[in-house]
Amino acid sequence: MTVHLHWFLPTGGDGRTLVDRHAFSQGALQRTPGGAVAGVRPPDLDYLIQIAKAAEQLGFEAVLTPTGTWCEDAWLTTVALAQHTQRLKFLVAFRPGVISPVLAAQMASTYQRLTRGRLLLNVVTGGDSAEQRRYGDHLDHDRRYARTDEFLSVVRGVWGGTPYDFAGEHYAIDGGFTALPPDPLPQIFFGGSSAAAGPVAARHTDVYLTWGEPPEQVKEKIDWIRALAEQEGRTVRFGIRLHTISRDSAHDAWSTANRLLDDLTPETVAAAQAALGRSESVGQQRMLALHGGSREGLEISPNLWAGVGLVRGGAGTALVGSHAEVADRIEEYHALGIEHFVLSGYPHLEEAYWFGEGVIPDLAARGLLPPDTPVTRGAPLLAAGGR
């Protein structure tokens, strides 16, 4: 089992700070209280192309594109970026409650043909009822997962290439099919920490994603999902979502983490924690519990820093350290059964290079990467020859 590395496309914007996507809405770039946020980059196509090209060159297999109110549409953005890359895959996040499963299956099929098989799917059930209602979705948390269960049954059914009927609580499909099924079938990534999420992952997921918790907690999740999948007669692979701050020395890495922390005012942290505390997501509550809203004791496990989660929803932890230390932690998670690492950092362009030129060669030397992974190594320095 080798390590599959993926990067992140910041389609909600990016910057040299742990800025929240909300800063990019309603002209907030120009009207931020206390002054404009420094070093902020809007998610225009030219910048996203830079990140995608860098990820491809550095050896990442795919890039995750988020979904939600505060970012660009993932389907449209990534199909545009596919025209500027050759090998890079796109892990497209989408919400099953706002689209027909038959249409989603058809879109995935078309996407595979347009990109020659470069689509991966990240199914996001949603843990914030307020945001779900913006899209006209009024189901509660557990019923959203029940609907996702039906949704994925229909998607896989209509990919069979023959008319498919389905009768459930949320969907009634008569003769649904895709005239040209996708080839290959996109892998389905899915995450969820609640009791309602586990059975859905066991029945439908190719790769179960967890946010970056300490290794012992990640092992508990792996054991939980693996046991549920075995009851379904299936095998599930596992992935983890983390940020990274990797540098030539541990001192430099932690200095960067501390600088990001110093940029956050107490008011900013308090407001973010209040908003995140209202989330219905069990995974989000687990992220918040790692730091409790405090700036103290943020290294919750060796090289695992919870500072990002003080202001950012979703993935709230980062691997921080020297390139070798970050590689050590990846190897540790890999030993537990983690195969896919979905990574990111602020800013995403620069951090892709820090990781790609520092950690990826180390992982390759350890024999953890697929043999066809491009590895970018430093060029030799050329001494002046007296001329």
Coordinates of C-alpha atoms in Angstrom, one line a residue:
M1 CA 0.0 0.0 0.0
T2 CA 1.6 3.3 -1.2
V3 CA 0.8 6.8 -0.2
H4 CA -1.4 8.9 -2.5
L5 CA -0.8 12.7 -2.1
H6 CA -3.4 15.3 -3.0
W7 CA -3.3 19.1 -2.7
F8 CA -6.1 21.7 -2.2
L9 CA -7.5 24.4 -4.5
P10 CA -8.5 27.5 -2.5
T11 CA -11.6 28.5 -4.6
G12 CA -12.8 30.6 -1.7
G13 CA -9.6 32.7 -1.8
D14 CA -6.2 32.4 -0.3
G15 CA -3.6 34.4 1.6
R16 CA -0.6 34.6 3.9
T17 CA -2.9 34.3 6.9
L18 CA -5.5 31.9 8.2
V19 CA -8.2 34.1 6.6
D20 CA -11.7 32.6 6.5
R21 CA -13.5 32.3 3.2
H22 CA -16.1 34.7 4.5
A23 CA -13.6 37.5 4.0
F24 CA -14.0 37.1 0.3
S25 CA -17.8 37.7 0.2
Q26 CA -19.8 40.9 -0.3
G27 CA -16.8 43.0 -1.1
A28 CA -15.1 42.4 2.3
L29 CA -11.7 42.5 0.6
Q30 CA -12.2 46.3 0.5
R31 CA -14.3 46.7 3.6
T32 CA -12.7 44.6 6.3
P33 CA -13.2 46.1 9.8
G34 CA -9.9 47.6 10.9
G35 CA -8.5 47.6 7.4
A36 CA -8.1 45.3 4.5
V37 CA -6.7 41.8 5.1
A38 CA -3.0 41.9 4.1
G39 CA -1.7 39.4 1.6
V40 CA -5.2 38.2 0.4
R41 CA -5.6 36.7 -3.0
P42 CA -9.0 36.3 -4.7
P43 CA -9.6 33.0 -6.4
D44 CA -9.3 34.1 -10.0
L45 CA -8.6 31.5 -12.7
D46 CA -5.0 32.6 -13.3
Y47 CA -4.0 32.0 -9.6
L48 CA -5.8 28.7 -9.5
I49 CA -4.0 27.6 -12.7
Q50 CA -0.7 28.4 -11.0
I51 CA -1.6 26.1 -8.0
A52 CA -2.9 23.3 -10.3
K53 CA 0.2 23.4 -12.4
A54 CA 2.5 23.4 -9.4
A55 CA 0.6 20.5 -7.8
E56 CA 1.0 18.5 -11.0
Q57 CA 4.7 19.3 -11.5
L58 CA 5.5 18.5 -7.8
G59 CA 4.0 15.1 -7.9
F60 CA 0.6 15.5 -6.3
E61 CA -2.0 13.0 -7.8
A62 CA -5.1 15.2 -7.4
V63 CA -6.4 18.5 -5.9
L64 CA -9.5 18.8 -3.7
T65 CA -11.9 21.5 -4.6
P66 CA -14.3 22.5 -1.8
T67 CA -18.1 23.2 -2.0
G68 CA -20.3 25.6 -0.2
T69 CA -21.6 29.2 -0.1
W70 CA -18.2 30.9 0.1
C71 CA -16.3 29.3 -2.8
E72 CA -16.6 28.9 -6.5
D73 CA -18.5 26.0 -8.0
A74 CA -16.2 23.0 -8.0
W75 CA -17.5 21.3 -11.2
L76 CA -17.1 24.4 -13.4
T77 CA -13.8 25.5 -11.9
T78 CA -12.1 22.2 -12.2
V79 CA -13.2 21.4 -15.7
A80 CA -11.7 24.8 -16.7
L81 CA -8.4 23.9 -14.9
A82 CA -8.4 20.5 -16.6
Q83 CA -7.7 22.3 -19.9
H84 CA -4.4 23.6 -18.4
T85 CA -3.1 20.3 -16.9
Q86 CA -2.4 16.9 -18.3
R87 CA -2.1 14.3 -15.5
L88 CA -3.6 16.0 -12.4
K89 CA -6.9 14.6 -11.1
F90 CA -9.7 16.7 -9.5
L91 CA -11.4 15.6 -6.3
V92 CA -14.7 17.5 -6.8
A93 CA -16.7 18.1 -3.6
F94 CA -20.4 18.4 -4.0
R95 CA -23.6 18.2 -1.9
P96 CA -26.0 15.4 -2.7
G97 CA -29.0 17.3 -1.4
V98 CA -29.0 20.0 -4.1
I99 CA -28.7 17.9 -7.2
S100 CA -30.5 14.9 -8.8
P101 CA -28.5 11.7 -8.4
V102 CA -29.2 10.8 -12.0
L103 CA -27.9 14.2 -13.2
A104 CA -24.9 13.9 -10.9
A105 CA -24.1 10.5 -12.5
Q106 CA -24.5 12.0 -15.9
M107 CA -22.2 14.9 -15.1
A108 CA -19.6 12.6 -13.7
S109 CA -19.7 10.5 -16.9
T110 CA -19.3 13.6 -19.1
Y111 CA -16.5 14.9 -16.9
Q112 CA -14.6 11.6 -17.2
R113 CA -14.7 11.7 -21.0
L114 CA -13.8 15.4 -21.2
T115 CA -10.8 14.9 -18.9
R116 CA -9.8 11.4 -19.9
G117 CA -10.6 9.9 -16.5
R118 CA -9.4 12.5 -14.1
L119 CA -12.4 12.8 -11.8
L120 CA -12.7 11.8 -8.2
L121 CA -15.8 12.6 -6.2
N122 CA -16.0 14.0 -2.6
V123 CA -19.5 13.6 -1.3
V124 CA -20.3 16.3 1.4
T125 CA -23.5 15.6 3.2
G126 CA -23.3 18.9 5.1
G127 CA -23.2 19.7 8.8
D128 CA -24.6 23.2 8.9
S129 CA -28.4 23.5 8.7
A130 CA -28.2 27.2 8.0
E131 CA -26.1 26.8 5.0
Q132 CA -28.2 23.8 3.8
R133 CA -31.3 26.0 3.9
R134 CA -29.6 28.5 1.7
Y135 CA -29.8 25.8 -1.0
G136 CA -33.4 25.0 -0.1
D137 CA -32.5 21.9 1.9
H138 CA -34.4 21.6 5.1
L139 CA -33.6 18.1 6.3
D140 CA -32.0 17.6 9.7
H141 CA -28.6 16.0 10.2
D142 CA -29.5 12.3 10.3
R143 CA -32.0 12.5 7.5
R144 CA -29.4 14.2 5.3
Y145 CA -27.2 11.1 5.8
A146 CA -30.2 8.8 5.0
R147 CA -30.7 10.8 1.8
T148 CA -27.0 10.5 0.9
D149 CA -27.3 6.7 1.3
E150 CA -30.1 6.7 -1.2
F151 CA -28.3 9.2 -3.5
L152 CA -25.2 7.0 -3.8
S153 CA -27.3 3.9 -4.4
V154 CA -28.9 5.6 -7.3
V155 CA -25.6 7.0 -8.7
R156 CA -24.0 3.6 -8.7
G157 CA -27.1 2.0 -10.1
V158 CA -27.4 4.3 -13.1
W159 CA -23.7 3.9 -13.8
G160 CA -24.5 0.3 -14.7
G161 CA -25.6 1.3 -18.2
T162 CA -29.0 -0.2 -18.1
P163 CA -32.3 1.3 -16.9
Y164 CA -32.4 1.4 -13.1
D165 CA -35.4 1.8 -10.8
F166 CA -35.2 3.0 -7.2
A167 CA -38.0 3.6 -4.7
G168 CA -36.9 5.2 -1.4
E169 CA -38.0 7.8 1.1
H170 CA -36.1 10.6 -0.7
Y171 CA -35.8 9.4 -4.3
A172 CA -38.1 7.6 -6.8
I173 CA -36.3 6.8 -10.0
D174 CA -37.9 5.1 -13.0
G175 CA -35.5 3.8 -15.6
G176 CA -32.6 6.0 -14.7
F177 CA -29.4 5.4 -16.6
T178 CA -26.4 7.0 -18.2
A179 CA -26.2 6.3 -21.9
L180 CA -22.4 6.3 -21.7
P181 CA -21.2 5.2 -18.2
P182 CA -18.0 6.8 -17.0
D183 CA -14.8 4.9 -17.6
P184 CA -13.2 4.5 -15.2
L185 CA -15.8 4.9 -12.5
P186 CA -14.8 7.8 -10.3
Q187 CA -13.7 6.9 -6.8
I188 CA -16.0 8.2 -4.1
F189 CA -14.5 9.9 -1.1
F190 CA -16.7 10.5 1.9
G191 CA -16.3 11.6 5.5
G192 CA -18.5 11.7 8.6
S193 CA -17.9 11.0 12.2
S194 CA -21.5 10.6 13.4
A195 CA -23.4 7.3 14.0
A196 CA -25.5 8.2 11.0
A197 CA -22.5 8.6 8.7
G198 CA -20.7 5.3 9.5
P199 CA -23.1 2.9 7.7
V200 CA -23.2 5.2 4.6
A201 CA -19.5 5.0 4.4
A202 CA -19.5 1.3 4.8
R203 CA -22.0 0.7 2.0
H204 CA -20.8 3.2 -0.6
T205 CA -17.4 4.7 0.0
D206 CA -14.2 3.9 -1.8
V207 CA -12.1 6.1 0.4
Y208 CA -13.3 7.2 3.9
L209 CA -11.8 10.6 4.8
T210 CA -11.2 11.8 8.4
W211 CA -9.9 15.2 9.5
G212 CA -6.5 15.3 11.1
E213 CA -6.9 13.9 14.6
P214 CA -4.1 12.4 16.7
P215 CA -3.1 8.9 15.6
E216 CA -4.9 7.0 18.3
Q217 CA -8.2 8.7 17.5
V218 CA -7.6 8.1 13.8
K219 CA -7.1 4.4 14.5
E220 CA -10.4 4.3 16.3
K221 CA -12.2 5.7 13.3
I222 CA -10.4 3.3 10.9
D223 CA -11.4 0.3 13.1
W224 CA -15.0 1.5 13.3
I225 CA -15.5 2.0 9.5
R226 CA -13.5 -1.2 8.7
A227 CA -15.8 -3.2 10.9
L228 CA -18.9 -1.7 9.4
A229 CA -17.6 -2.3 5.9
E230 CA -16.9 -6.0 6.7
Q231 CA -20.5 -6.4 7.8
E232 CA -21.5 -5.2 4.3
G233 CA -19.0 -7.5 2.6
R234 CA -16.9 -4.5 1.4
T235 CA -13.4 -3.2 1.8
V236 CA -12.9 0.6 2.3
R237 CA -9.6 2.5 2.0
F238 CA -8.8 5.4 4.2
G239 CA -7.6 9.0 3.8
I240 CA -6.9 12.0 6.0
R241 CA -7.3 15.8 5.5
L242 CA -4.5 17.9 7.0
H243 CA -2.7 21.2 6.5
T244 CA 1.1 21.3 6.4
I245 CA 3.9 23.7 7.4
S246 CA 7.1 22.0 6.4
R247 CA 10.5 23.7 6.4
D248 CA 14.2 23.0 6.1
S249 CA 14.3 23.1 9.9
A250 CA 11.8 22.5 12.7
H251 CA 12.6 26.0 14.1
D252 CA 11.5 27.6 10.8
A253 CA 8.3 25.6 10.6
W254 CA 7.2 26.5 14.1
S255 CA 8.2 30.1 13.6
T256 CA 5.8 30.2 10.6
A257 CA 3.0 28.5 12.7
N258 CA 3.5 31.1 15.5
R259 CA 3.4 34.0 12.9
L260 CA 0.1 32.7 11.6
L261 CA -1.2 32.6 15.2
D262 CA 0.1 36.1 16.0
D263 CA -2.0 37.4 13.1
L264 CA -5.2 36.4 14.8
T265 CA -6.8 38.8 17.2
P266 CA -8.7 37.5 20.3
E267 CA -11.9 38.9 18.8
T268 CA -11.4 37.0 15.5
V269 CA -10.9 33.7 17.3
A270 CA -13.9 34.3 19.6
A271 CA -16.2 35.1 16.7
A272 CA -15.0 32.1 14.7
Q273 CA -15.3 29.7 17.7
A274 CA -18.9 30.9 18.3
A275 CA -19.9 30.3 14.7
L276 CA -18.2 26.9 14.5
G277 CA -19.7 25.9 17.8
R278 CA -23.2 26.0 16.2
S279 CA -22.3 23.3 13.6
E280 CA -24.2 20.1 13.7
S281 CA -21.2 18.2 12.4
V282 CA -19.8 15.7 14.8
G283 CA -16.4 15.9 13.0
Q284 CA -16.4 19.7 13.5
Q285 CA -17.1 19.3 17.2
R286 CA -14.2 16.8 17.5
M287 CA -12.0 19.4 15.8
L288 CA -13.0 22.1 18.3
A289 CA -12.4 19.7 21.2
L290 CA -8.8 19.4 20.2
H291 CA -8.0 22.9 21.3
G292 CA -11.0 24.1 23.3
G293 CA -10.6 27.6 21.8
S294 CA -7.4 28.2 23.6
R295 CA -4.1 29.3 22.1
E296 CA -2.2 27.2 24.7
G297 CA -1.1 23.6 24.1
L298 CA -1.9 23.6 20.4
E299 CA 0.7 20.8 19.7
I300 CA -1.8 18.1 20.5
S301 CA 0.4 15.2 19.3
P302 CA 4.0 15.3 18.0
N303 CA 4.1 17.7 15.0
L304 CA 0.3 18.0 15.0
W305 CA -0.8 21.6 15.5
A306 CA -4.4 22.6 16.1
G307 CA -4.0 26.3 15.6
V308 CA -5.7 26.3 12.2
G309 CA -8.9 25.2 13.8
L310 CA -9.1 28.3 16.0
V311 CA -10.6 30.2 13.0
R312 CA -11.1 27.7 10.2
G313 CA -14.0 25.3 9.9
G314 CA -13.4 21.7 8.7
A315 CA -9.8 20.6 8.7
G316 CA -8.2 22.3 11.6
T317 CA -4.9 20.7 12.2
A318 CA -1.5 21.0 10.5
L319 CA 1.6 18.8 10.4
V320 CA 4.4 21.2 11.5
G321 CA 8.1 20.5 11.4
S322 CA 11.1 19.8 9.4
H323 CA 10.6 17.9 6.1
A324 CA 11.8 14.7 7.8
E325 CA 9.5 15.2 10.7
V326 CA 6.5 15.7 8.5
A327 CA 7.5 12.6 6.5
D328 CA 7.7 10.7 9.8
R329 CA 4.1 11.7 10.8
I330 CA 2.8 10.7 7.3
E331 CA 4.6 7.4 7.7
E332 CA 3.0 7.0 11.1
Y333 CA -0.5 7.6 9.8
H334 CA 0.2 5.3 6.8
A335 CA 1.1 2.5 9.2
L336 CA -2.4 2.8 10.7
G337 CA -3.9 2.2 7.3
I338 CA -4.1 5.8 5.8
E339 CA -3.5 5.7 2.1
H340 CA -4.7 9.1 0.8
F341 CA -3.3 12.3 2.3
V342 CA -5.3 15.5 1.2
L343 CA -3.1 18.4 2.2
S344 CA -3.1 22.2 2.1
G345 CA -1.3 25.2 3.5
Y346 CA -1.3 29.0 3.6
P347 CA -0.6 30.3 1.0
H348 CA -1.4 27.2 -1.2
L349 CA 1.1 28.0 -4.0
E350 CA 4.1 28.5 -1.7
E351 CA 3.3 25.7 0.6
A352 CA 2.9 23.3 -2.3
Y353 CA 6.5 24.0 -3.2
W354 CA 7.7 23.6 0.4
F355 CA 6.1 20.2 0.7
G356 CA 6.7 19.1 -2.8
E357 CA 10.4 19.9 -2.8
G358 CA 11.0 19.0 0.8
V359 CA 8.8 16.1 1.9
I360 CA 7.9 14.3 -1.4
P361 CA 11.6 13.4 -2.1
D362 CA 11.9 12.1 1.5
L363 CA 8.7 9.9 1.1
A364 CA 10.0 8.7 -2.3
A365 CA 13.3 7.7 -0.7
R366 CA 11.4 5.7 1.9
G367 CA 9.6 3.8 -0.8
L368 CA 6.2 5.1 0.2
L369 CA 5.1 6.7 -3.1
P370 CA 4.0 5.0 -6.4
P371 CA 7.0 4.5 -8.6
D372 CA 5.6 6.9 -11.3
T373 CA 5.3 9.9 -9.0
P374 CA 7.3 12.9 -10.3
V375 CA 9.8 13.9 -7.7
T376 CA 11.2 17.5 -7.8
R377 CA 14.7 17.7 -6.3
G378 CA 16.9 20.7 -5.8
A379 CA 19.1 21.6 -8.7
P380 CA 22.9 21.6 -8.1
L381 CA 24.5 24.9 -7.4
L382 CA 26.9 26.0 -10.2
A383 CA 30.1 27.7 -9.1
A384 CA 31.4 30.7 -11.2
G385 CA 34.4 29.5 -13.2
G386 CA 36.5 32.7 -12.8
R387 CA 34.6 34.4 -15.6

